[in-house]
mmCIF file of C-alpha atoms in Angstrom:
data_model
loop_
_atom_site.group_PDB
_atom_site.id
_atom_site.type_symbol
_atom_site.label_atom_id
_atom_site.label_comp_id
_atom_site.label_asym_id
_atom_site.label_seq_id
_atom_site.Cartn_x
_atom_site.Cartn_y
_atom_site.Cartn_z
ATOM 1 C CA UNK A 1 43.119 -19.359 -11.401
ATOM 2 C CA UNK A 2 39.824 -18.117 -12.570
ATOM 3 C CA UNK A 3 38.185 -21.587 -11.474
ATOM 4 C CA UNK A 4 39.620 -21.399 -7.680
ATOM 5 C CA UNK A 5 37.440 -17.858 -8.125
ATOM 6 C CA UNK A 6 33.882 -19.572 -9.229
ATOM 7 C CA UNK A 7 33.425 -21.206 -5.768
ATOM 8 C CA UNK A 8 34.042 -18.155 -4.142
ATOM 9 C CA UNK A 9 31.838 -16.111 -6.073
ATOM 10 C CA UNK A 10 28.766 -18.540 -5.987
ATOM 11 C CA UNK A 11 29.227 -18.831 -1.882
ATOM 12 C CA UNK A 12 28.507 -14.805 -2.204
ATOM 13 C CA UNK A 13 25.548 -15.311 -4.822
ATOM 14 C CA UNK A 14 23.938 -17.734 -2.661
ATOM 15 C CA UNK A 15 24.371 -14.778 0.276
ATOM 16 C CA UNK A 16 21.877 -12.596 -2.115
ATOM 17 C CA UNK A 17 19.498 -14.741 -1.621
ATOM 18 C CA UNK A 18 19.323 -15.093 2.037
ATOM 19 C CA UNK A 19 16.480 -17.264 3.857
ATOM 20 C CA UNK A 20 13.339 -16.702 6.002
ATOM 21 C CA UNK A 21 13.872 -16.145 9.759
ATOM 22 C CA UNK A 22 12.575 -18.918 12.308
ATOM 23 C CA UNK A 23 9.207 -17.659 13.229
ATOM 24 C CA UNK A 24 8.671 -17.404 17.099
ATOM 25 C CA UNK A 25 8.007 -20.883 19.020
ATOM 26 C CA UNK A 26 4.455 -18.750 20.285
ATOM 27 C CA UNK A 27 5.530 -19.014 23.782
ATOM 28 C CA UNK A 28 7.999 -16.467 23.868
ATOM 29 C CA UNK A 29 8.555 -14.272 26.294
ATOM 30 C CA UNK A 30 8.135 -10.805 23.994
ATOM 31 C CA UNK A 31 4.239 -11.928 23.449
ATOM 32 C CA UNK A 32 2.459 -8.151 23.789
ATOM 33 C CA UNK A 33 -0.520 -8.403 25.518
ATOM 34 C CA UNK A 34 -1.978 -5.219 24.446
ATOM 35 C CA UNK A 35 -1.942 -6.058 21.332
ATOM 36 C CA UNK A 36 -3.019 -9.534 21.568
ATOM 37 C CA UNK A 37 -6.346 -11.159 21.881
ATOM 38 C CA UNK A 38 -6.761 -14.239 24.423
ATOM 39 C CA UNK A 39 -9.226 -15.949 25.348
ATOM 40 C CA UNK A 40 -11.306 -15.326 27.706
ATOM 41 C CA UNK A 41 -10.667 -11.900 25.457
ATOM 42 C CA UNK A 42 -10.377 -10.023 28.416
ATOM 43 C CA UNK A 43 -10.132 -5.773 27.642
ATOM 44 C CA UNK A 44 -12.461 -6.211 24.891
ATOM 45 C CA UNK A 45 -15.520 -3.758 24.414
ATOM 46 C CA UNK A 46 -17.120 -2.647 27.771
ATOM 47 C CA UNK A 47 -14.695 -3.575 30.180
ATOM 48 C CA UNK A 48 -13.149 -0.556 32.462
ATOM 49 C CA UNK A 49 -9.513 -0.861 30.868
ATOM 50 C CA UNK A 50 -10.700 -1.888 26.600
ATOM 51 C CA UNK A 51 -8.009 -2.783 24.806
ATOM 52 C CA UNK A 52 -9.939 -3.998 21.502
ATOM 53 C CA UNK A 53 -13.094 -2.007 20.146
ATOM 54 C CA UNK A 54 -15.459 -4.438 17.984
ATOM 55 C CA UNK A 55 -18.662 -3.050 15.313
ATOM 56 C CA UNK A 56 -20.725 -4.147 13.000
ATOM 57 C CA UNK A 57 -22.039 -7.686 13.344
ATOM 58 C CA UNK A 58 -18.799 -9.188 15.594
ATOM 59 C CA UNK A 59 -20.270 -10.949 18.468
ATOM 60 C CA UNK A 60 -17.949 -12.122 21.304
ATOM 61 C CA UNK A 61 -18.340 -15.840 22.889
ATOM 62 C CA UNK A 62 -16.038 -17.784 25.519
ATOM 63 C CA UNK A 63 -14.231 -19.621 22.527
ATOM 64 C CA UNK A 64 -14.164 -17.205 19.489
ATOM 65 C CA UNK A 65 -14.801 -13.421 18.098
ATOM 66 C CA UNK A 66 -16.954 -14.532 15.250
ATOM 67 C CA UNK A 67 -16.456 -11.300 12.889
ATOM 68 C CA UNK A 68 -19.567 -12.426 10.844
ATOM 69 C CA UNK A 69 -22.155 -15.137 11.245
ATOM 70 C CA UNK A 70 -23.166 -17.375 8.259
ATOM 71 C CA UNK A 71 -25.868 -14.610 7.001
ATOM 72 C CA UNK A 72 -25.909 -12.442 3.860
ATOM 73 C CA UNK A 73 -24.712 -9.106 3.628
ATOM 74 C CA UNK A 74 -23.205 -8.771 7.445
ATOM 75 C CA UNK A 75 -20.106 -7.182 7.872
ATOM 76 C CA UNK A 76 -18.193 -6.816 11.429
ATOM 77 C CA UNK A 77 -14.591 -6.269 12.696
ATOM 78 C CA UNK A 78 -12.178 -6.054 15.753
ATOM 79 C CA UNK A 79 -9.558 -3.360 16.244
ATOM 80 C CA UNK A 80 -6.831 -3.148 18.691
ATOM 81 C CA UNK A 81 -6.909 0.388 20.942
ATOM 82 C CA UNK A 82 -3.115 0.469 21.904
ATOM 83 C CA UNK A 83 -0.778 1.918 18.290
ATOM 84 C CA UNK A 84 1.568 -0.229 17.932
ATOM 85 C CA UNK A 85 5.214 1.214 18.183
ATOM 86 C CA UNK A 86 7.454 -1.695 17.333
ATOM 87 C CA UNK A 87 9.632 -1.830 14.542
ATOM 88 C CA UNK A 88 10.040 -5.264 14.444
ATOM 89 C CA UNK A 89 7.040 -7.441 15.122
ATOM 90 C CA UNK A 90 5.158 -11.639 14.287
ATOM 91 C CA UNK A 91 1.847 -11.772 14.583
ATOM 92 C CA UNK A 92 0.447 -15.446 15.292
ATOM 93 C CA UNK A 93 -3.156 -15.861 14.450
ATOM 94 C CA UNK A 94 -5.689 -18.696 14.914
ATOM 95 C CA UNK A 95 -8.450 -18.554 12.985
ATOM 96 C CA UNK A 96 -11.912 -20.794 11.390
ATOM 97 C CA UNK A 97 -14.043 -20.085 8.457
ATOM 98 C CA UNK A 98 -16.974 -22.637 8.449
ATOM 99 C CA UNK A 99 -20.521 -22.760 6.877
ATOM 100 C CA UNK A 100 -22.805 -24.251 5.597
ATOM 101 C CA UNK A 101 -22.174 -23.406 1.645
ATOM 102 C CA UNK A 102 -20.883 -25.819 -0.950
ATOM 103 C CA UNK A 103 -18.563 -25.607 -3.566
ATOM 104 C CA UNK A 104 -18.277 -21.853 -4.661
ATOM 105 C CA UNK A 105 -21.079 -20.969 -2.339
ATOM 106 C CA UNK A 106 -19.803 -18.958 0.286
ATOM 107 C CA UNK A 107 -17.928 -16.076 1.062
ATOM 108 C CA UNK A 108 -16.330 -13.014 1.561
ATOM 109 C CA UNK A 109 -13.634 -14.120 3.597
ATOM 110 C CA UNK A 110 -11.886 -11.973 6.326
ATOM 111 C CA UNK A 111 -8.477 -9.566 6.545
ATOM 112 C CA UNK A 112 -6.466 -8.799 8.829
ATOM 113 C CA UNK A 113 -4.589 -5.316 9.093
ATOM 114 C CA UNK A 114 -2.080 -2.828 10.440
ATOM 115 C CA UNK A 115 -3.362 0.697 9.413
ATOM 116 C CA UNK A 116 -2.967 4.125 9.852
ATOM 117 C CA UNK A 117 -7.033 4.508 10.860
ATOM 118 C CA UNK A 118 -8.939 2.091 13.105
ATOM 119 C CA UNK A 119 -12.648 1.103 12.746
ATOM 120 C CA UNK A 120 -14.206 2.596 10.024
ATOM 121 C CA UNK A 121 -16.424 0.427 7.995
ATOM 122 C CA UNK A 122 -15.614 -0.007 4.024
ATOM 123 C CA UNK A 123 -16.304 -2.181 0.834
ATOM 124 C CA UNK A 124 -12.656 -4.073 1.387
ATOM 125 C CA UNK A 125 -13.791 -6.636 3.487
ATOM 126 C CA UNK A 126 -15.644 -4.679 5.903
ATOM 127 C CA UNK A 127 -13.330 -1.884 5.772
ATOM 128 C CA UNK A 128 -12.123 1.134 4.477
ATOM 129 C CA UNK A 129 -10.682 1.425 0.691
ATOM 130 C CA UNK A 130 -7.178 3.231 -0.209
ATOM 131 C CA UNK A 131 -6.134 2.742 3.588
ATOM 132 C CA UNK A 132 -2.721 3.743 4.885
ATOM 133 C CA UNK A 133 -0.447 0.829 5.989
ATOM 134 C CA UNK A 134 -0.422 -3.149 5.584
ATOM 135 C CA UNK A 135 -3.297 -5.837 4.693
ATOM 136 C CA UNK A 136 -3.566 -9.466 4.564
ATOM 137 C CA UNK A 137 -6.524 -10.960 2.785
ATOM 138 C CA UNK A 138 -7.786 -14.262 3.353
ATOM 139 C CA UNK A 139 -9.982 -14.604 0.112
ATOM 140 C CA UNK A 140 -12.589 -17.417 -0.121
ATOM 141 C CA UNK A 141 -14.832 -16.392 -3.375
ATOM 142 C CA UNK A 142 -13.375 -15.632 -6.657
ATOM 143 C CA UNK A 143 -14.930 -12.516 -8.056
ATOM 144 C CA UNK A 144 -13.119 -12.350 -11.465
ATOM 145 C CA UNK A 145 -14.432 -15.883 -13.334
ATOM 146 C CA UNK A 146 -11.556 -15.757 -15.227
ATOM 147 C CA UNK A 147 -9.033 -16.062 -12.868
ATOM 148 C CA UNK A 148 -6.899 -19.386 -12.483
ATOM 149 C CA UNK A 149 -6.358 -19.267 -9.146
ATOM 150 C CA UNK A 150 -7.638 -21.198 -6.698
ATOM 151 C CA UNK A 151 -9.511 -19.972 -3.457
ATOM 152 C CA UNK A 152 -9.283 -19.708 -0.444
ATOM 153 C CA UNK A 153 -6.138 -17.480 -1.272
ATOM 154 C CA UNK A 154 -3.965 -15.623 0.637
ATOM 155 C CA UNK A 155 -2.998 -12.319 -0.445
ATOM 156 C CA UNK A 156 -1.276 -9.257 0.579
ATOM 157 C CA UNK A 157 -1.566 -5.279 -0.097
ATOM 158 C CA UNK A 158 1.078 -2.216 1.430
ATOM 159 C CA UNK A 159 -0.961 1.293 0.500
ATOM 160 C CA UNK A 160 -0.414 4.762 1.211
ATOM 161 C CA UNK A 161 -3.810 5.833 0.976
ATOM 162 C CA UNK A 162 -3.385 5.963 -3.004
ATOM 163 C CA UNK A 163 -4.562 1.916 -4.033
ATOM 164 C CA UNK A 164 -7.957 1.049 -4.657
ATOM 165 C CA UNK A 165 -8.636 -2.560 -3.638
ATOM 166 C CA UNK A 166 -10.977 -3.835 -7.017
ATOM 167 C CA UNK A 167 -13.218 -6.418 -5.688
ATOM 168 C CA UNK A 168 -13.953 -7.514 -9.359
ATOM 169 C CA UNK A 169 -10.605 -8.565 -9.900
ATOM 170 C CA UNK A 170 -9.764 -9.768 -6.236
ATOM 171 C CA UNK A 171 -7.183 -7.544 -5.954
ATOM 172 C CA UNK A 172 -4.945 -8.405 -8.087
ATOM 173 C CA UNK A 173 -3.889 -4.909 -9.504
ATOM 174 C CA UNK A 174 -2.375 -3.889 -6.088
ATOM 175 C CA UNK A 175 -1.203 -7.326 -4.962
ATOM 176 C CA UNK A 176 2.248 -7.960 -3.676
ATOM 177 C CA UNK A 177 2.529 -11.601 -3.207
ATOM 178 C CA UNK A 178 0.240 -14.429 -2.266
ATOM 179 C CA UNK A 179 -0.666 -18.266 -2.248
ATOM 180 C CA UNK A 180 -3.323 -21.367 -1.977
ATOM 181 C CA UNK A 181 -4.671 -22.020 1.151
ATOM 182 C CA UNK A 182 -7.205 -24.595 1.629
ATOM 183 C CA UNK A 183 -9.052 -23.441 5.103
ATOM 184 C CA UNK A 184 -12.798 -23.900 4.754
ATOM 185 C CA UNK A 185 -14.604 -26.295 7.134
ATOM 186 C CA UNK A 186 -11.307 -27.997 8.609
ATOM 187 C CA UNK A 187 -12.157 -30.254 11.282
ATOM 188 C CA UNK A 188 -8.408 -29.152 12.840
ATOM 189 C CA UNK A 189 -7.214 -25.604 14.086
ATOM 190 C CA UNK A 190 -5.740 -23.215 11.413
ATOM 191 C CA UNK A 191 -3.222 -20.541 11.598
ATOM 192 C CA UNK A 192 -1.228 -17.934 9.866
ATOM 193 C CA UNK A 193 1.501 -15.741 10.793
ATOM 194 C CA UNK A 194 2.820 -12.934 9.689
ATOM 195 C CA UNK A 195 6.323 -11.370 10.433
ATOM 196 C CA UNK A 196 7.746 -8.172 9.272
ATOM 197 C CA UNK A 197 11.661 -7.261 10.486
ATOM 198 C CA UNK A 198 13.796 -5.002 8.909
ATOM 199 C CA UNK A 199 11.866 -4.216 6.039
ATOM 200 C CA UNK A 200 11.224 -7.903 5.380
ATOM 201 C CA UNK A 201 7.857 -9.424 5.287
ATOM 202 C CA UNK A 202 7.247 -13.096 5.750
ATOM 203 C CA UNK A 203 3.603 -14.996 5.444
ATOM 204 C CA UNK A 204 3.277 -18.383 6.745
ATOM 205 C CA UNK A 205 0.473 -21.221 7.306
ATOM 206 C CA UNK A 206 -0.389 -24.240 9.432
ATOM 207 C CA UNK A 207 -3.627 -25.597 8.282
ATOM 208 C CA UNK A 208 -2.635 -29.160 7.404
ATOM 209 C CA UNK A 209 -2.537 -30.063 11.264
ATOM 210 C CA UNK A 210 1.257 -31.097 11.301
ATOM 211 C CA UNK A 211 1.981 -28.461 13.715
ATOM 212 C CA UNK A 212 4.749 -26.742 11.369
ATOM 213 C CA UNK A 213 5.081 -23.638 9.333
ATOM 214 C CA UNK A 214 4.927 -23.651 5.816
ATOM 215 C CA UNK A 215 6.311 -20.700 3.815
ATOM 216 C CA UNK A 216 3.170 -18.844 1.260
ATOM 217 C CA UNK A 217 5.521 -15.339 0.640
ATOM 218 C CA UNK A 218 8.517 -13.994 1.511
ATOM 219 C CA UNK A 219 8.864 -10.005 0.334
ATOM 220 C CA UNK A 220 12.138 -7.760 1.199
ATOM 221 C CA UNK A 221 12.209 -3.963 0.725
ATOM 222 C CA UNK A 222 8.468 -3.109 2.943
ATOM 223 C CA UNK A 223 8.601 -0.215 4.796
ATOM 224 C CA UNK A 224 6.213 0.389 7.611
ATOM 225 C CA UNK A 225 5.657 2.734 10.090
ATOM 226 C CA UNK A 226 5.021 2.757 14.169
ATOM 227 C CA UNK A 227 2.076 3.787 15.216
ATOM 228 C CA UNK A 228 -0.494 2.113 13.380
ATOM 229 C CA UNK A 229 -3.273 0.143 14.643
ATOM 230 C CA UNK A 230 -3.743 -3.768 14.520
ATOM 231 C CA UNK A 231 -7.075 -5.262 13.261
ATOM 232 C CA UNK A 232 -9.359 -7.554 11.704
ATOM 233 C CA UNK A 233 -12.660 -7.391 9.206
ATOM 234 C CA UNK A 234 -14.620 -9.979 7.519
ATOM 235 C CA UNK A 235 -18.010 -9.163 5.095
ATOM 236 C CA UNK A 236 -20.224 -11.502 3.453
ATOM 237 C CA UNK A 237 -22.525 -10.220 0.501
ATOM 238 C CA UNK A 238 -25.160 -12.717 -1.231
ATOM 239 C CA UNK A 239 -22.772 -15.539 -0.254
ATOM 240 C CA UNK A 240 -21.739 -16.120 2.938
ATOM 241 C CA UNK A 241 -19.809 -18.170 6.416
ATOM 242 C CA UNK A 242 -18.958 -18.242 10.058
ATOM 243 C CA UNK A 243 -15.742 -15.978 9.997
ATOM 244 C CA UNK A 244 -14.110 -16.768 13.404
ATOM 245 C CA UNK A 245 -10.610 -15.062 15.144
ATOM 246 C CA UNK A 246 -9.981 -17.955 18.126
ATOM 247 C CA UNK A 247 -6.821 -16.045 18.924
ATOM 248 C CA UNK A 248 -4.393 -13.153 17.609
ATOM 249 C CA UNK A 249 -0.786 -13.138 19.109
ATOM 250 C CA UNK A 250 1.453 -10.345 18.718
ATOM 251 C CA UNK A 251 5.454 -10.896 19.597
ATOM 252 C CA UNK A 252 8.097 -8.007 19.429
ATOM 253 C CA UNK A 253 11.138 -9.496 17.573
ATOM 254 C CA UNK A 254 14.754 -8.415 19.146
ATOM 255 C CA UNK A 255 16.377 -7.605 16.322
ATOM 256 C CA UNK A 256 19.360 -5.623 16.027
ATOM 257 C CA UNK A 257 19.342 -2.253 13.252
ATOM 258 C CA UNK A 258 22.299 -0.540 11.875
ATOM 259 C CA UNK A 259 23.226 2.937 13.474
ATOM 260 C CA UNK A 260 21.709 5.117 11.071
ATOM 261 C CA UNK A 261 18.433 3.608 11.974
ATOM 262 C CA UNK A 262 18.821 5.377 15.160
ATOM 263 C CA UNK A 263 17.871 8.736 13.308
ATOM 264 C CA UNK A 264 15.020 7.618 11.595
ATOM 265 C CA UNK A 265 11.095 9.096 12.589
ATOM 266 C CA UNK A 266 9.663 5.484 12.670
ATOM 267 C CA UNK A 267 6.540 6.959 13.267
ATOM 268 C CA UNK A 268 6.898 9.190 9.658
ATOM 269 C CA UNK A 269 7.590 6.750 7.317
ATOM 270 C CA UNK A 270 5.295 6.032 4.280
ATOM 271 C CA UNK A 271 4.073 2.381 3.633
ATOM 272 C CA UNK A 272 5.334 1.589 0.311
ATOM 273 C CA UNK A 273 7.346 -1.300 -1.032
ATOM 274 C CA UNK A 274 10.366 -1.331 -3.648
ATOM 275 C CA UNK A 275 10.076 -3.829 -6.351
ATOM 276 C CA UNK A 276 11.804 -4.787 -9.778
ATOM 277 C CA UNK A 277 8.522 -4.716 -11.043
ATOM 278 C CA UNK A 278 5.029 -2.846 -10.316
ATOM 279 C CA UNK A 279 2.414 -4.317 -8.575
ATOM 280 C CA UNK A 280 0.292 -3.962 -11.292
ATOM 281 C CA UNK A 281 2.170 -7.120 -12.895
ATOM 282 C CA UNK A 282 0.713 -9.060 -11.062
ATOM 283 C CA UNK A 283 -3.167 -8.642 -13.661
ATOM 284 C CA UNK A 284 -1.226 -10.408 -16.636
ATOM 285 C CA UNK A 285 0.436 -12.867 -13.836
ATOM 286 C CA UNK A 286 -2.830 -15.349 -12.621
ATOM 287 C CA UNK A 287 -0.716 -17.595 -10.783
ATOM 288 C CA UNK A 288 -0.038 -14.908 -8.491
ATOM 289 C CA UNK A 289 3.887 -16.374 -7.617
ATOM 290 C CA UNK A 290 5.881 -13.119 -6.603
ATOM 291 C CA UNK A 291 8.937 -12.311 -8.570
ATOM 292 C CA UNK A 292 12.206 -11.594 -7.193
ATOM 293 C CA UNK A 293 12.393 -9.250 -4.097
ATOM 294 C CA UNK A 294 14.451 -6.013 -4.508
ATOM 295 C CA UNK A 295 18.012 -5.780 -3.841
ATOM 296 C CA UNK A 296 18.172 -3.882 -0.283
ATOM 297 C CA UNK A 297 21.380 -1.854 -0.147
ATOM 298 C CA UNK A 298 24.051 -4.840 1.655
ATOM 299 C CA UNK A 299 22.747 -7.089 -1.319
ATOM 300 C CA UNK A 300 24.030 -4.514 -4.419
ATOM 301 C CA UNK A 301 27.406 -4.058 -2.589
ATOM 302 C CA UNK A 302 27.710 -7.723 -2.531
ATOM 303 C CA UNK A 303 26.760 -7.656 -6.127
ATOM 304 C CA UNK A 304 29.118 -5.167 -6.981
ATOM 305 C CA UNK A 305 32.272 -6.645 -4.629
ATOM 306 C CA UNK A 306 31.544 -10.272 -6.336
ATOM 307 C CA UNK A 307 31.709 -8.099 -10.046
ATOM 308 C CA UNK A 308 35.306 -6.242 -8.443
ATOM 309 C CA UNK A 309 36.244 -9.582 -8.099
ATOM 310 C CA UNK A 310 35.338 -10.924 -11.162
ATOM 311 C CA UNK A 311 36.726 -7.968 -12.954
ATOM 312 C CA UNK A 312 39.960 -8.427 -11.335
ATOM 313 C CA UNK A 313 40.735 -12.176 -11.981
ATOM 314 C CA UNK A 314 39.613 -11.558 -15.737
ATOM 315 C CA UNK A 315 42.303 -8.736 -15.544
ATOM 316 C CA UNK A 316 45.306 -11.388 -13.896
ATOM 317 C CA UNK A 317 44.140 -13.733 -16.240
ATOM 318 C CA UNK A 318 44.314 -11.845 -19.312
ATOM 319 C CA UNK A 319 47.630 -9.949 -18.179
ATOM 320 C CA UNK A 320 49.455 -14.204 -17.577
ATOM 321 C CA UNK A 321 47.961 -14.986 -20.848
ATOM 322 C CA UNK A 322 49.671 -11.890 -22.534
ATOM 323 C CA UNK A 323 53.072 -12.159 -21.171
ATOM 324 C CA UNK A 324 53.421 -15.813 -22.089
ATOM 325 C CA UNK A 325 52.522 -14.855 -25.796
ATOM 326 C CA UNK A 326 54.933 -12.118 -25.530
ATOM 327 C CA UNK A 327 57.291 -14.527 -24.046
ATOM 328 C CA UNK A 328 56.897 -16.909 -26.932
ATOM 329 C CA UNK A 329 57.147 -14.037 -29.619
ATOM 330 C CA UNK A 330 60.326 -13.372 -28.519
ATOM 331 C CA UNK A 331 61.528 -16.847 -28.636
ATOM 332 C CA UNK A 332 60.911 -16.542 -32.430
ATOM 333 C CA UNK A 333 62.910 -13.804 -33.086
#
């Protein structure tokens, strides 16, 4: 009897650990253009309806918003003018990093955000530090010598304005998740996307020119809030490259939300993040593979029905097994 159970209870184990949605075929019909950027980039800077503001050393061409040029010490960025208000959203971006540096000689690298403030120049890759809201870094130079990674790597950051980003350590102290991405100089189009739906945030790449997604982090239990701003920085400091955005695609996601979601002040949420373990793991972890996500409230009931039922057949089981001893004493009397 308790072997007809075991099926039964891995089917529900292997429901804990769910799987990544389908990301959007990019031709959808919930592409937001006011929060994308298109080429030929109209509503950027100086037109009479802006939907993008650009500083620093971003210069604007027919083919790309190069964030930085392959100097030293330039820093530039793009911001989106339009908060965003969707609780469930992909963004598709295509993007190049190119110079003329060799092995370990070039740098910063670029990030891409969705933040409480807009526009204001910092140390974090052209950006402000201990932001509110989400960050993606796409790191090309390995600060910290001692680190085993290896760069270009992806990685990813949720603050609420409390998290210092340490450059000397390339994050790693506030780091979620992140992965290997080998993006410099490609002589094919690269691209990333990044989904986040009901409190789930997925990170994928296509740089190998297949045309296909494949999966760098998968993170349950972020919570974000509407209203924040999308964006994208890049700095170079003695080392340096051509950091290039050809496109940034935003999609709203239909997704469906239980009742009580109804209630909720989307736009007063705090970023934050629940995990089984602190970010700050992540310094004694150089690998930088992401633990187990949390358990989200549907996952510990079916944790807890699978242990009912456990409980239960142990309980049938042991009461048959009694009787038939007590049977059998009986016999000898």
């Amino acid at each position: 009897m308790a072997e007809a159970w075991g099926p039964y209870c891995l089917f529900l184990l292997l429901l804990l650990r769910g799987t990544a949605g389908d990301l959007t075929d990019g031709n959808s019909e919930h592409l937001k253009r006011e929060h994308s950027l298109i080429k030929p980039y109209q509503g950027v800077g100086s037109s009479s309806m802006p939907l993008w503001d650009f500083g620093g050393s971003t210069m604007l061409t027919s083919q790309y918003v190069r964030l930085t040029p392959d100097e030293r010490s330039r820093e530039g960025s793009i911001w989106n003018r339009v908060p965003c208000f969707l609780k469930d959203w992909e963004m598709h971006v295509q993007f190049k990093i190119h110079g003329s540096g060799k092995k370990n000689l070039h740098g910063d690298g670029f990030a891409l955000w969705y933040t409480k403030d807009r526009l204001v120049p910092g140390p974090v890759f052209g950006s402000k530090d201990k932001f509110h809201g989400l960050a993606l870094f796409l790191d090309t130079y390995p600060n910290d010598e001692t680190t085993e990674r290896v760069f270009p790597y992806i990685s990813v950051m949720v603050n609420n304005g409390s998290l210092e980003y340490d450059h000397s350590k390339d994050g790693r102290a506030a780091e979620l998740a992140g992965c290997t991405v080998d993006v410099r100089n490609q002589n094919h189009d690269t691209f990333l996307a990044i989904r986040y739906s009901r409190g789930r945030l997925t990170v994928m790449t296509d740089i190998e020119d297949k045309n296909e997604w494949k999966n760098c982090f998968d993170i349950s239990g972020v919570r974000l809030p509407t209203g924040y701003f999308f964006g994208a920085s890049s700095a170079t400091g003695d080392l340096s490259d051509n950091h290039d955005i050809i496109s940034l695609k935003v999609f709203q996601l239909m997704v469906e939300h239980p009742p009580e979601d109804e209630n909720v002040d989307w736009t007063k949420i705090e970023p934050s993040v629940s995990l089984l373990k602190s970010p700050k793991d992540n310094v004694d972890d150089p690998t930088g593979n992401f633990r187990s996500g949390p358990l989200t409230g549907w996952k510990v009931f079916m944790l807890l029905l699978c242990a009912l039922l456990g409980i239960i057949v142990c309980a049938v089981v042991g009461a048959v097994v009694f009787q038939k001893r007590q049977e059998r004493n009986k016999r000898f009397y």
